[in-house]
Coordinates of C-alpha atoms and ligand atoms in Angstrom, one line a residue:
M13 CA -8.0 -48.7 -57.0
N14 CA -8.6 -46.3 -54.0
I15 CA -11.9 -45.8 -53.2
Q16 CA -12.0 -42.2 -51.6
G17 CA -12.7 -42.1 -47.6
T18 CA -11.4 -45.9 -47.5
K19 CA -7.8 -47.3 -46.2
S20 CA -5.9 -48.3 -48.7
P21 CA -5.6 -52.0 -49.1
Q22 CA -3.7 -54.0 -47.4
S23 CA -1.5 -56.7 -48.9
L24 CA -2.8 -60.3 -48.0
Q25 CA 0.8 -62.0 -47.5
K26 CA 2.5 -58.5 -45.7
T27 CA -0.6 -58.8 -43.0
L28 CA -0.5 -62.8 -42.8
G29 CA 3.5 -62.2 -42.5
I30 CA 3.7 -60.1 -39.9
G31 CA 0.5 -61.8 -38.2
L32 CA 2.1 -64.8 -38.1
T33 CA 5.7 -63.7 -37.2
L34 CA 4.3 -62.1 -34.4
G35 CA 2.3 -64.5 -32.7
V36 CA 4.6 -67.3 -33.6
S37 CA 7.3 -65.0 -31.3
L38 CA 5.1 -64.4 -28.6
L39 CA 4.2 -68.2 -28.1
W40 CA 7.7 -69.2 -28.5
L41 CA 8.6 -66.1 -25.8
L42 CA 5.7 -67.9 -23.4
A43 CA 7.5 -70.8 -23.7
L44 CA 10.1 -69.8 -23.3
S45 CA 9.0 -67.4 -19.9
G46 CA 7.5 -71.3 -18.9
T47 CA 10.3 -73.0 -19.5
V48 CA 12.2 -70.8 -16.9
Y49 CA 9.8 -70.6 -14.4
V50 CA 9.8 -74.6 -14.4
S51 CA 13.8 -74.5 -14.3
Q52 CA 14.4 -71.9 -11.7
N53 CA 12.3 -74.1 -9.4
K54 CA 13.2 -77.4 -10.4
L55 CA 17.3 -76.0 -10.2
N56 CA 16.6 -74.2 -6.4
Q57 CA 14.9 -77.3 -5.2
L58 CA 18.8 -79.7 -6.7
F59 CA 20.7 -76.8 -4.9
D60 CA 19.0 -76.9 -2.0
S61 CA 19.2 -80.6 -1.3
A62 CA 22.9 -80.4 -2.3
L63 CA 23.5 -77.4 0.1
A64 CA 21.7 -79.6 2.7
E65 CA 23.3 -82.9 2.0
T66 CA 27.0 -80.8 2.5
A67 CA 25.9 -79.5 5.7
Q68 CA 24.5 -83.3 7.0
R69 CA 28.0 -84.4 5.3
I70 CA 30.3 -81.5 7.3
M71 CA 28.9 -81.4 10.5
P72 CA 29.9 -85.1 12.1
L73 CA 33.2 -83.9 10.9
A74 CA 33.0 -81.2 12.3
V75 CA 31.8 -81.9 15.9
V76 CA 35.2 -84.8 15.8
E77 CA 37.6 -81.7 15.0
I78 CA 36.4 -79.5 18.1
I79 CA 35.6 -82.1 20.1
N80 CA 39.2 -83.5 19.4
R81 CA 40.9 -80.0 19.8
E82 CA 42.2 -79.4 23.4
D83 CA 40.7 -75.8 23.8
P84 CA 37.3 -76.9 22.2
Q85 CA 36.3 -73.3 22.8
Q86 CA 39.3 -71.6 20.4
A87 CA 37.8 -70.2 17.1
Q88 CA 39.7 -72.4 13.9
Q89 CA 39.7 -71.3 10.6
I90 CA 40.1 -74.4 8.3
M91 CA 43.7 -73.9 6.3
S92 CA 43.0 -74.7 2.8
F93 CA 44.6 -77.2 1.1
E94 CA 45.2 -75.3 -1.9
A95 CA 44.3 -71.8 -3.1
H96 CA 41.2 -71.7 -5.1
D97 CA 37.6 -70.0 -5.1
E98 CA 35.3 -71.0 -2.7
R99 CA 31.4 -71.7 -3.5
L100 CA 30.4 -73.1 -0.6
V101 CA 31.3 -71.4 3.2
Y102 CA 30.7 -72.8 6.2
L103 CA 30.0 -72.1 9.6
V104 CA 29.9 -73.8 13.0
R105 CA 29.4 -72.0 16.0
D106 CA 28.2 -72.9 19.7
E107 CA 24.7 -72.1 21.2
T108 CA 25.4 -68.5 22.1
G109 CA 26.8 -67.8 18.6
A110 CA 30.3 -67.8 19.3
I111 CA 32.4 -69.3 16.3
L112 CA 34.2 -72.4 16.6
L113 CA 35.0 -73.4 13.3
Q114 CA 35.3 -72.0 9.9
S115 CA 35.9 -72.7 6.0
H116 CA 38.8 -70.5 5.3
N117 CA 37.3 -68.0 3.1
A118 CA 33.8 -67.9 5.1
D119 CA 33.6 -63.8 6.4
P120 CA 30.9 -64.0 9.3
K121 CA 29.2 -60.6 8.6
L122 CA 27.6 -63.2 5.7
F123 CA 25.7 -65.4 8.0
N124 CA 22.4 -65.1 9.7
E125 CA 22.9 -63.4 12.9
T126 CA 20.6 -66.1 14.5
L127 CA 21.1 -70.0 14.8
L128 CA 18.4 -70.8 12.3
E129 CA 17.7 -74.3 11.3
G130 CA 16.4 -75.5 7.7
F131 CA 16.5 -73.2 4.8
S132 CA 17.3 -69.6 4.5
S133 CA 17.8 -66.7 2.3
S134 CA 19.7 -63.2 2.4
E135 CA 20.3 -60.6 -0.7
T136 CA 22.9 -62.5 -1.8
H137 CA 23.1 -66.1 -0.2
R138 CA 21.2 -69.4 0.2
F139 CA 21.7 -71.2 3.6
Y140 CA 20.6 -74.3 5.0
G141 CA 21.0 -74.4 9.3
A142 CA 21.6 -77.7 11.3
S143 CA 22.1 -78.6 14.7
A144 CA 24.4 -81.3 16.8
V145 CA 25.2 -82.3 19.8
Q146 CA 21.9 -81.5 21.8
N147 CA 21.5 -78.4 20.3
T148 CA 25.4 -76.9 21.3
L149 CA 26.8 -77.2 17.9
H150 CA 25.5 -75.7 15.0
I151 CA 26.8 -75.4 11.5
E152 CA 25.5 -73.4 8.3
V153 CA 26.0 -73.1 5.2
A154 CA 26.2 -70.6 2.5
E155 CA 25.6 -70.6 -0.9
P156 CA 26.1 -67.6 -3.0
L157 CA 22.6 -67.1 -5.0
T158 CA 24.6 -65.7 -8.0
Q159 CA 25.0 -69.2 -9.1
R160 CA 21.8 -70.0 -9.2
R161 CA 20.8 -67.0 -11.2
E162 CA 23.5 -67.3 -13.9
A163 CA 22.1 -70.7 -14.9
I164 CA 18.7 -69.5 -15.1
I165 CA 19.8 -66.4 -17.1
E166 CA 21.4 -69.1 -19.3
I167 CA 19.0 -71.1 -20.0
A168 CA 17.4 -67.7 -20.4
V169 CA 19.7 -66.8 -23.3
T170 CA 20.4 -70.4 -24.9
L171 CA 16.6 -70.1 -25.8
F172 CA 16.2 -66.6 -26.6
W173 CA 18.6 -67.0 -29.8
P174 CA 16.6 -69.0 -32.2
L175 CA 14.1 -66.4 -31.6
I176 CA 16.6 -64.5 -33.5
L177 CA 16.1 -66.3 -36.8
L178 CA 12.7 -67.4 -36.1
I179 CA 11.5 -63.3 -36.8
P180 CA 13.0 -63.5 -40.1
F181 CA 12.5 -67.4 -41.4
C182 CA 8.7 -67.0 -40.2
F183 CA 8.2 -64.2 -42.0
I184 CA 9.9 -65.0 -45.1
G185 CA 8.6 -68.6 -45.2
T186 CA 5.0 -67.4 -44.8
W187 CA 5.8 -64.7 -47.4
A188 CA 6.5 -67.0 -50.2
F189 CA 4.0 -69.2 -49.1
V190 CA 1.2 -67.2 -48.7
R191 CA 2.4 -66.2 -52.5
Y192 CA 2.0 -69.6 -54.1
S193 CA -0.7 -70.3 -52.4
L194 CA -2.0 -67.2 -54.3
R195 CA -0.5 -67.4 -57.6
H196 CA -4.1 -68.8 -59.0
V197 CA -5.4 -65.9 -57.4
L198 CA -2.3 -63.4 -58.9
A199 CA -3.4 -65.2 -62.2
Y200 CA -7.3 -64.3 -62.2
R201 CA -6.0 -60.7 -61.4
S202 CA -3.4 -60.4 -63.9
A203 CA -6.1 -61.8 -66.4
I204 CA -8.5 -59.6 -66.0
E205 CA -6.0 -56.4 -65.7
S206 CA -4.6 -57.4 -69.0
R207 CA -8.0 -57.7 -71.0
G208 CA -9.3 -54.3 -72.8
S209 CA -12.5 -52.6 -71.4
G210 CA -15.1 -54.1 -74.5
D211 CA -13.8 -58.0 -74.0
L212 CA -16.8 -59.4 -71.9
T213 CA -16.0 -62.8 -72.7
P214 CA -16.0 -65.7 -69.0
I215 CA -12.8 -65.3 -67.7
K216 CA -11.0 -68.5 -67.0
V217 CA -8.6 -69.2 -64.7
N218 CA -7.6 -72.6 -63.3
D219 CA -7.2 -74.2 -60.3
L220 CA -8.6 -71.3 -58.1
P221 CA -9.2 -71.7 -54.3
V222 CA -12.5 -72.4 -53.7
E223 CA -12.6 -69.0 -51.7
I224 CA -12.6 -67.2 -55.1
L225 CA -14.2 -69.7 -57.4
T226 CA -17.6 -68.5 -56.2
I227 CA -16.4 -64.6 -56.8
S228 CA -15.1 -65.9 -60.4
E229 CA -18.5 -67.7 -61.6
S230 CA -19.9 -64.8 -60.1
V231 CA -18.4 -62.6 -62.0
N232 CA -18.5 -64.5 -65.2
H233 CA -22.7 -64.5 -65.1
L234 CA -22.3 -61.0 -64.1
L235 CA -20.2 -60.7 -67.3
G236 CA -22.5 -62.8 -69.5
R237 CA -25.6 -61.2 -68.4
L238 CA -23.8 -58.0 -69.6
R239 CA -22.8 -58.8 -72.7
R240 CA -25.9 -60.5 -73.6
A241 CA -27.6 -57.4 -72.7
L242 CA -25.3 -55.0 -75.0
E243 CA -25.5 -57.6 -77.6
S244 CA -29.2 -57.2 -77.8
E245 CA -28.9 -53.4 -77.8
R246 CA -26.6 -53.3 -80.5
S247 CA -28.0 -55.9 -82.4
F248 CA -31.3 -53.8 -82.3
T249 CA -30.1 -50.2 -82.8
A250 CA -28.5 -52.2 -86.2
N251 CA -31.3 -54.1 -87.2
S252 CA -33.4 -51.3 -87.1
A253 CA -31.0 -49.3 -89.0
H254 CA -31.1 -51.5 -91.1
E255 CA -34.8 -52.4 -91.5
L256 CA -34.9 -48.5 -92.3
R257 CA -32.4 -47.9 -95.3
T258 CA -35.0 -49.5 -98.3
P259 CA -38.4 -47.6 -96.7
I260 CA -35.8 -44.7 -96.9
A261 CA -34.1 -45.0 -100.1
T262 CA -38.1 -45.6 -101.6
A263 CA -38.6 -42.7 -100.3
L264 CA -35.9 -40.8 -101.5
A265 CA -36.4 -42.1 -105.0
Q266 CA -40.3 -41.2 -105.2
I267 CA -39.8 -38.1 -103.8
Q268 CA -37.0 -37.3 -106.9
H269 CA -40.1 -38.5 -109.2
L270 CA -42.2 -36.4 -107.9
Q271 CA -39.9 -33.2 -107.9
Q272 CA -39.4 -34.1 -111.9
E273 CA -43.2 -33.9 -112.7
V274 CA -43.8 -30.4 -110.5
A275 CA -42.2 -27.5 -111.7
A276 CA -40.4 -25.1 -110.0
G277 CA -42.7 -22.6 -106.9
P278 CA -43.2 -23.2 -103.3
I279 CA -44.1 -27.0 -103.6
K280 CA -41.5 -28.1 -105.4
D281 CA -38.9 -25.9 -102.6
R282 CA -41.0 -28.2 -100.2
M283 CA -39.8 -31.1 -101.5
L284 CA -36.5 -30.1 -101.6
K285 CA -36.6 -29.4 -98.0
I286 CA -38.9 -33.1 -97.9
E287 CA -35.3 -34.4 -99.7
A288 CA -33.1 -32.7 -97.6
T289 CA -34.5 -34.4 -94.3
I290 CA -34.8 -38.0 -95.9
R291 CA -31.3 -37.6 -96.6
D292 CA -30.6 -36.7 -92.8
L293 CA -32.3 -39.8 -91.7
S294 CA -30.6 -42.0 -94.2
N295 CA -27.1 -40.4 -92.8
L296 CA -28.4 -41.3 -88.8
S297 CA -29.4 -44.4 -90.1
E298 CA -26.0 -45.0 -91.7
K299 CA -24.7 -43.4 -88.5
L300 CA -26.1 -45.5 -86.7
M301 CA -25.4 -48.6 -87.9
Q302 CA -21.3 -48.1 -87.9
L303 CA -22.0 -47.0 -83.7
A304 CA -23.5 -50.8 -83.7
K305 CA -20.8 -52.1 -85.1
A306 CA -17.9 -50.3 -83.5
E307 CA -19.0 -51.0 -80.1
G308 CA -19.5 -53.7 -81.5
G309 CA -16.9 -57.4 -81.1
G310 CA -15.6 -58.4 -84.1
L311 CA -13.5 -55.4 -84.7
L312 CA -10.2 -57.5 -85.1
S313 CA -9.7 -60.3 -87.8
T314 CA -7.7 -63.7 -88.0
E315 CA -5.4 -62.3 -90.8
E316 CA -3.2 -59.4 -90.1
H317 CA -3.3 -56.5 -93.4
D318 CA -0.8 -54.1 -93.7
L319 CA -2.2 -50.5 -93.0
I320 CA -0.6 -48.4 -95.1
S321 CA -1.8 -50.0 -98.7
L322 CA -5.0 -50.2 -97.4
L323 CA -5.3 -46.2 -96.3
S324 CA -4.0 -45.2 -99.8
L325 CA -6.8 -47.3 -100.7
I326 CA -9.5 -45.9 -98.7
V327 CA -8.1 -42.1 -99.3
D328 CA -8.4 -42.9 -103.5
D329 CA -11.5 -44.4 -102.9
F330 CA -13.0 -41.1 -100.5
Q331 CA -11.7 -38.7 -103.1
R332 CA -13.0 -39.9 -106.3
S333 CA -16.7 -40.2 -104.2
K334 CA -16.5 -36.8 -102.9
P335 CA -13.8 -34.9 -105.5
V336 CA -11.7 -32.6 -102.8
S337 CA -7.8 -32.2 -104.4
L338 CA -6.5 -30.3 -101.3
I339 CA -6.3 -34.1 -99.0
K340 CA -1.9 -34.5 -98.7
L341 CA -1.2 -38.2 -98.0
T342 CA 2.0 -38.6 -96.6
L343 CA 3.0 -42.4 -96.5
P344 CA 6.8 -44.3 -95.4
Q345 CA 8.5 -44.7 -98.8
S346 CA 9.0 -48.4 -97.9
G347 CA 7.4 -51.2 -96.0
E348 CA 4.4 -52.3 -94.0
F349 CA 2.1 -52.1 -91.5
M350 CA 0.5 -54.6 -90.4
S351 CA -2.7 -54.9 -87.8
D352 CA -5.1 -57.3 -87.3
I353 CA -7.7 -54.8 -86.9
D354 CA -10.7 -55.8 -89.0
L355 CA -10.8 -54.0 -92.6
D356 CA -14.4 -52.9 -92.7
A357 CA -13.8 -51.0 -89.4
F358 CA -10.6 -49.5 -90.4
A359 CA -12.6 -47.6 -93.6
I360 CA -15.7 -46.7 -91.4
L361 CA -12.5 -44.9 -89.1
I362 CA -10.5 -43.3 -91.8
R363 CA -13.4 -42.4 -93.3
N364 CA -15.1 -40.6 -90.8
L365 CA -11.9 -38.5 -90.1
L366 CA -12.0 -37.9 -93.2
D367 CA -15.5 -36.5 -93.8
N368 CA -14.6 -33.9 -90.3
A369 CA -11.9 -32.7 -91.9
I370 CA -13.6 -31.8 -94.9
K371 CA -16.4 -30.4 -93.2
H372 CA -14.9 -28.5 -90.5
G373 CA -11.6 -27.8 -92.3
T374 CA -11.1 -24.2 -93.5
K375 CA -12.7 -24.5 -97.4
D376 CA -9.5 -24.8 -99.1
Q377 CA -7.0 -25.2 -97.2
P378 CA -5.3 -28.6 -97.2
I379 CA -5.8 -31.9 -95.1
E380 CA -2.8 -34.0 -94.3
I381 CA -2.9 -37.6 -94.0
S382 CA -0.1 -39.4 -92.9
F383 CA 0.7 -42.8 -91.2
S384 CA 4.2 -43.0 -90.0
S385 CA 6.1 -46.3 -90.2
E386 CA 5.8 -46.8 -86.5
G387 CA 2.0 -46.9 -86.9
V388 CA 0.8 -43.9 -86.0
L389 CA -2.0 -42.2 -87.9
S390 CA -3.0 -38.6 -88.0
V391 CA -5.0 -36.6 -89.8
I392 CA -4.8 -32.5 -89.6
N393 CA -6.9 -30.0 -91.1
A394 CA -7.4 -25.9 -90.7
A395 CA -9.9 -25.0 -88.3
S396 CA -10.3 -22.4 -85.9
L397 CA -9.5 -23.4 -82.5
I398 CA -11.8 -25.1 -80.3
P399 CA -11.8 -24.8 -76.4
A400 CA -10.2 -27.3 -74.5
E401 CA -13.2 -28.2 -72.6
T402 CA -14.8 -28.8 -75.5
L403 CA -12.4 -30.6 -77.0
A404 CA -12.1 -33.1 -74.5
Q405 CA -16.2 -33.7 -74.4
L406 CA -16.0 -34.5 -78.5
R407 CA -15.6 -38.5 -78.4
Q408 CA -19.1 -38.6 -76.7
R409 CA -22.0 -39.3 -78.7
F410 CA -24.3 -36.2 -80.1
V411 CA -21.5 -34.0 -78.5
R412 CA -19.9 -31.2 -81.8
S413 CA -18.7 -27.9 -81.7
N414 CA -19.2 -26.6 -85.1
T415 CA -22.5 -26.0 -85.3
A416 CA -23.2 -24.6 -88.9
V417 CA -22.6 -27.5 -90.9
Q418 CA -25.4 -30.7 -90.3
G419 CA -24.4 -33.2 -88.4
L420 CA -25.3 -35.5 -85.5
G421 CA -22.0 -35.1 -83.7
L422 CA -21.5 -39.1 -84.1
G423 CA -18.0 -39.7 -86.3
L424 CA -15.8 -39.2 -83.1
A425 CA -17.9 -40.9 -80.8
I426 CA -17.4 -44.2 -83.5
A427 CA -13.8 -43.3 -84.1
D428 CA -13.9 -43.4 -80.9
A429 CA -15.2 -46.8 -80.3
I430 CA -13.1 -48.3 -83.0
V431 CA -10.1 -47.3 -81.7
S432 CA -10.8 -48.6 -78.1
G433 CA -11.9 -51.9 -79.3
V434 CA -9.1 -52.5 -80.7
G435 CA -6.8 -51.6 -78.3
A436 CA -5.5 -48.2 -80.2
R437 CA -5.5 -45.1 -78.9
M438 CA -6.4 -41.8 -80.1
T439 CA -5.4 -38.6 -78.7
I440 CA -7.0 -35.2 -80.6
N441 CA -5.3 -32.5 -80.8
S442 CA -6.6 -28.2 -81.1
P443 CA -4.1 -26.3 -82.2
A444 CA -2.4 -29.4 -84.4
T445 CA 1.0 -30.4 -83.0
G446 CA 3.7 -27.5 -83.8
R447 CA 1.0 -25.5 -85.3
V448 CA -0.9 -21.8 -83.9
D449 CA -4.4 -23.3 -85.3
G450 CA -6.3 -26.2 -86.8
F451 CA -7.4 -29.7 -86.1
E452 CA -5.7 -33.0 -85.1
V453 CA -6.4 -36.3 -84.6
S454 CA -3.6 -38.9 -84.3
V455 CA -4.5 -42.9 -83.8
D456 CA -1.7 -44.6 -81.9
F457 CA -1.6 -48.3 -83.6
T458 CA 1.7 -49.8 -82.2
V459 CA -0.5 -50.2 -78.7
I460 CA -2.7 -53.3 -80.4
K461 CA 0.8 -55.1 -81.5
N462 CA 1.9 -55.4 -77.3
Ligands
LIG504 N1 -11.4 -32.4 -88.3 C1 -12.3 -31.8 -87.5 N2 -11.4 -30.1 -88.1 C2 -12.7 -29.4 -87.1 N3 -13.6 -29.5 -86.2 C3 -13.3 -31.3 -85.9 C4 -13.2 -31.7 -86.7 N4 -13.2 -33.3 -86.5 C5 -14.6 -33.0 -85.6 N5 -14.3 -31.7 -85.0 C6 -15.2 -30.8 -84.1 O1 -15.3 -32.0 -83.6 C7 -17.4 -32.2 -83.1 C8 -17.9 -33.5 -83.1 O2 -17.6 -34.4 -84.4 P1 -18.3 -35.3 -84.7 O3 -17.6 -35.9 -86.1 O4 -18.0 -36.5 -83.4 O5 -19.6 -35.0 -85.1 P2 -19.9 -34.3 -86.5 O6 -19.0 -34.1 -87.1 O7 -20.5 -32.7 -86.0 O8 -21.2 -35.1 -86.8 P3 -21.4 -36.4 -87.4 O9 -20.2 -36.9 -88.1 O10 -21.9 -37.5 -87.1 O11 -21.6 -36.5 -89.0 C9 -17.4 -31.4 -84.7 O12 -19.1 -31.0 -84.8 C10 -16.8 -30.3 -84.6 O13 -16.7 -29.4 -84.5
LIG505 MG1 -17.5 -35.7 -88.2

């Protein structure tokens, strides 16, 4: 259910799934950056020490080579033993910067112009410079930076790959785990959803998490209070209506008795009016008792009954007490429709619908009652049209449309309470289906079974 003006509710599964996946990904990226940073430092130290080592190893060889030459000032390029891609290149220069010896692939333009000692870097290379023979000879070894960069990129990529797998795994894993952990809460939700509006018994779901347990206890507590309040209201109505029966019957008997003793005249007329009023009072107490029953529990019985044979009994009985010749009852040729609706409740429902059809229907027009083999009861009578907005309110207590005849406006409220109490569905149509006028009430009993 959406409460207007508030944001639409979010699924806990989705929020946790997204939140945890984002968190884990972020932590992974942080760990990755840390690893890359530390590895880069360590790699640089390693590469640097190898570079310095190489320079110090080559230097004595170069010194011997240069000193043993006929003309030591003659620049010489060391020939390679076989063609290979040199990673480390070096240059040996004298104190003026003149090149005395260079490795076969060395490009002098790459090197520092000034003769530097120790480590230095250019855009593309890392250098290590050292001097020997009283600073008359200077060696500089260069190593391209691409090697170090490649190594770092490889480490970063290797560490990044698992994240691609981690994201869906983390999301699906959280989703499934949250669903598993919430299974009792979901059971609680469907227990609430599946119960009828009149069911106020405590909701029982086992193994609820502590966070929800208190809520469920409070809800049950509230339901209990509501049930007791409604029950006391209903029993008060039923009891008072019941208590009224005897005095009303006594008053009615006495006024009828008195009428016989009085001759026709104004006093007799007044007595007739009193009798009519007492009859209305009797009707009211009868309807109030029916309403109290309809709105109370106990609308379903433990046994199943065949509604088709029950309906024909009730209609027969009704015709005997109020002789009307025009009731047309249509029942399926064979078969039965079993339902666990309480016998009395079903009889009250049918009597109210028939009572209405006789009271409000056009006189001398047939009343059609049918019960389909699928379990749909329909009562149709001729009547003038009722505007849609009035029609929609007829189920409410004390709402009437036809005020020409006596009534209280409780019949349809009683019928509606019974129908919704047993979980069936009632529709009211004016005009009746397939007609231009008339009034139709149909009750679908199939829903009770599902
Ligand atoms: N079969 C029907 N044909 C035409 N109008 C109907 C029919 N049934 C109900 N109505 C209309 O719906 C109104 C409400 O019906 P409801 O049974 O609740 O009250 P009532 O019949 O007027 O009084 P009560 O049943 O309490 O004696 C009626 O006043 C009438 O206008
Ligand atoms: Mg009625």
